[in-house]
Short mmCIF file of C-alpha atoms in Angstrom, two decimals:
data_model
loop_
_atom_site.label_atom_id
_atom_site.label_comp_id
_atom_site.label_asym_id
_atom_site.label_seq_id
_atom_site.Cartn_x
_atom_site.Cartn_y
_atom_site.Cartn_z
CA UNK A 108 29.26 9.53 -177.76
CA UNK A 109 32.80 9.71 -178.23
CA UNK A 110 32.36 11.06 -182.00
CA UNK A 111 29.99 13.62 -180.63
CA UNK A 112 32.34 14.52 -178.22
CA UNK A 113 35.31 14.83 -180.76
CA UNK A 114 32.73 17.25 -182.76
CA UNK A 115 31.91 19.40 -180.04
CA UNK A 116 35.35 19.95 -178.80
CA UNK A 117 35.87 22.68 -180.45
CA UNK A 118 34.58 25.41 -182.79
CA UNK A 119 36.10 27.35 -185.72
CA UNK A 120 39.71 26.05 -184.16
CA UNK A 121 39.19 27.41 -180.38
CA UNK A 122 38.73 25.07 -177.60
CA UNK A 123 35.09 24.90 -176.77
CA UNK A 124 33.96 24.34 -172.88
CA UNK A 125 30.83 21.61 -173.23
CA UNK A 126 28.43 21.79 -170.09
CA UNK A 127 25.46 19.72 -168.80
CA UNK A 128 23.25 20.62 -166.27
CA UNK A 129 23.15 18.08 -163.14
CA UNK A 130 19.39 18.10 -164.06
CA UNK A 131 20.06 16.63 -166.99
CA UNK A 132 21.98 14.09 -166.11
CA UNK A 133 19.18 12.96 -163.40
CA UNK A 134 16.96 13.17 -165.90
CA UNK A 135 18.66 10.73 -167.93
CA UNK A 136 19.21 8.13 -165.43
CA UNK A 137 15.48 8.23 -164.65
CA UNK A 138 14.62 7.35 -167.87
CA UNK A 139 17.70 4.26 -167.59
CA UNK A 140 19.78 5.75 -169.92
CA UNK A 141 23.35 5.12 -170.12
CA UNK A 142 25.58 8.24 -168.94
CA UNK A 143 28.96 6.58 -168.90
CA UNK A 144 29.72 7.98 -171.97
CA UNK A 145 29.18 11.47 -171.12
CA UNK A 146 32.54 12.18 -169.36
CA UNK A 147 33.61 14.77 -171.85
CA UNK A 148 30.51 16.62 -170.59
CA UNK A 149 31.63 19.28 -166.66
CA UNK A 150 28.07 19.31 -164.82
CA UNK A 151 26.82 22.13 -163.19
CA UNK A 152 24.58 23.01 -160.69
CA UNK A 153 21.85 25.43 -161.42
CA UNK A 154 22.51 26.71 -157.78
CA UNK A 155 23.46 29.85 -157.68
CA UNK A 156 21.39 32.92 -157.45
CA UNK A 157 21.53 34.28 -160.79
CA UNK A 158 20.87 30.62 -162.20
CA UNK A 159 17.80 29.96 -160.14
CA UNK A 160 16.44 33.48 -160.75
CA UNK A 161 16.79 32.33 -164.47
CA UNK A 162 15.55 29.12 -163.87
CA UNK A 163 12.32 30.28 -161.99
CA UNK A 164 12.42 32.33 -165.71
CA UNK A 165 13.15 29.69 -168.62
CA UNK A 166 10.88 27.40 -166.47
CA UNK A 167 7.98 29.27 -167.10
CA UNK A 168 8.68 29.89 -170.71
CA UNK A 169 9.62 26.09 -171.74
CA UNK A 170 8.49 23.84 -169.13
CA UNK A 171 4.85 22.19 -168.66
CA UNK A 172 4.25 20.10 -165.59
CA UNK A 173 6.34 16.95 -166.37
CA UNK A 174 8.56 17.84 -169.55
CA UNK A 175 11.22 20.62 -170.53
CA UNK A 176 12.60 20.35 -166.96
CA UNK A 177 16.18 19.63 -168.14
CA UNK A 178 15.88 22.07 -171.05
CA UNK A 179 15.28 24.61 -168.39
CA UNK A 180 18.02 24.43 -166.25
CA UNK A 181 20.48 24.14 -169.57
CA UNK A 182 18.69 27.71 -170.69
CA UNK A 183 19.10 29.25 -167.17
CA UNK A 184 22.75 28.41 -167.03
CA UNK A 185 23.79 29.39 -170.87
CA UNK A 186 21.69 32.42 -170.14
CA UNK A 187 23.38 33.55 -166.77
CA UNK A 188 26.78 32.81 -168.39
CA UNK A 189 26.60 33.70 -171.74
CA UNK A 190 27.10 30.47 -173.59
CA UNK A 191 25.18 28.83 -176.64
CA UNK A 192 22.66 26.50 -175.46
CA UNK A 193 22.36 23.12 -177.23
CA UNK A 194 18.93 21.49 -177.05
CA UNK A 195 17.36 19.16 -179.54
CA UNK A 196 13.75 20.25 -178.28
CA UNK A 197 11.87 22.04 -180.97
CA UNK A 198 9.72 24.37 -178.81
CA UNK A 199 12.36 25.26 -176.20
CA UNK A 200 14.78 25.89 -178.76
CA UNK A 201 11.78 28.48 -180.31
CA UNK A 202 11.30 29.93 -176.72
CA UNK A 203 15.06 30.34 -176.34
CA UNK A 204 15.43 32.70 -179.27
CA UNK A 205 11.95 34.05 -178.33
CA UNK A 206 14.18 34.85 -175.16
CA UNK A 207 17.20 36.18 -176.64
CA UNK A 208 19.64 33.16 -176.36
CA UNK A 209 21.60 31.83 -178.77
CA UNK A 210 20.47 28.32 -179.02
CA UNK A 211 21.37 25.33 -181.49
CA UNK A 212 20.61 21.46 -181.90
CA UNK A 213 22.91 18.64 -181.76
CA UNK A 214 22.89 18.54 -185.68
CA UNK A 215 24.49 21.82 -186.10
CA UNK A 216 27.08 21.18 -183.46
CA UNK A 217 27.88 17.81 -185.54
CA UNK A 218 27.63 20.07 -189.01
CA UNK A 219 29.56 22.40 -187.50
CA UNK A 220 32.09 19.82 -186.54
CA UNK A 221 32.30 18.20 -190.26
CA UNK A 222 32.63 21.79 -191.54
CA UNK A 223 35.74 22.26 -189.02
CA UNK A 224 37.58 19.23 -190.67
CA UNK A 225 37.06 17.09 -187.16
CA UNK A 226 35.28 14.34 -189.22
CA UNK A 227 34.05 13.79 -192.58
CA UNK A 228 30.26 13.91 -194.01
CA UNK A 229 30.63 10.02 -194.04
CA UNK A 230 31.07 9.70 -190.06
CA UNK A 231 28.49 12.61 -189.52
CA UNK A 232 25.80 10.69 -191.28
CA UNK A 233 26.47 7.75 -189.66
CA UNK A 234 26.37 9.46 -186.34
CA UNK A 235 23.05 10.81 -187.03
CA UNK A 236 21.55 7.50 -188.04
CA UNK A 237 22.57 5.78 -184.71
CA UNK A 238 21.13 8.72 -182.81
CA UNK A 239 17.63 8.04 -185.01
CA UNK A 240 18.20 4.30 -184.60
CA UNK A 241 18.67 5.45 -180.44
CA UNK A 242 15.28 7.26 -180.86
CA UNK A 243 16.11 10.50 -181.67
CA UNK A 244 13.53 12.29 -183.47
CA UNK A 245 14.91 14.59 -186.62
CA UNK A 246 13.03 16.10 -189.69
CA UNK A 247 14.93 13.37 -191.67
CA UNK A 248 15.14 9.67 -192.20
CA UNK A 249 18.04 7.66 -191.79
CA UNK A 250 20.37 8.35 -194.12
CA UNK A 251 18.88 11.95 -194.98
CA UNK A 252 21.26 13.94 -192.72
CA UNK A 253 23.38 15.48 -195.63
CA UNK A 254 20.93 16.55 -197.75
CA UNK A 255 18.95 18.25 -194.79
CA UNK A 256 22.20 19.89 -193.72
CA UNK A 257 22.65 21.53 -196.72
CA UNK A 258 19.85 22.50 -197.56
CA UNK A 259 19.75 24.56 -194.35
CA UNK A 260 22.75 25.90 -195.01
CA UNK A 261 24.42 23.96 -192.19
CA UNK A 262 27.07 22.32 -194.80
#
């Protein structure tokens, strides 16, 4: 996590502000996965009135009755204040542009972090192959991350 959250500091040389939702964090500890590494990560609420109006919105469009619920609440907030949402989801990332967000996965934002000089392709790829070995699910084996970035134009 600390890798990812060297990448993600900042983009094309400007400071970048990385939020969660509080959702998401719940989310993850129901499941028993470890959060202590996600200090580099401020936590919102979706509280407000804006944010639940959008909520009660991106819920409908990504959300069935027991998944998407943390994707949600990250659309409502980027949506309400204008950030780029970061979800590794495949269909909430399609409803998000569907929607009119700007929306990428965790792969560009570590591409985009190897292409801003914050780490090379070598600690990238082996990044990505913990977070497959973790259980992440990519269109790529271990070990394929470079050769998928590139060819979609990520590197």
């Amino acid at each position: 996590m600390d890798t990812l959250a060297d990448l993600a500091a900042e983009y094309r040389g400007l400071p970048r502000r990385n939020v969660t939702t509080a959702a998401v964090i719940e989310e993850l500890r129901h499941y028993d996965l470890d959060v202590s590494g996600l200090g580099w990560l401020e936590v919102q609420h979706v509280d407000g009135l804006a944010e639940l109006t959008a909520l009660v919105r991106w819920m409908e469009r990504v959300s069935g009755q027991k998944s998407n619920h943390g994707e949600a609440t990250v659309l409502a907030w980027a949506d309400v204040h204008g950030a780029v949402a970061v979800i590794d989801d495949l269909d909430a990332r399609k409803a998000a542009r569907a929607g009119g967000l700007t929306v990428w996965g965790v792969l560009r934002v570590i591409a985009e972090g190897v292409r801003g000089g914050r780490a090379t392709e070598y600690v990238a790829s082996g990044l990505v192959d913990a977070l497959l070995a973790s259980g992440a699910r990519y269109p790529f084996a271990q070990g394929g991350f470079l050769e998928w970035a590139r060819k979609n134009g990520l590197l």
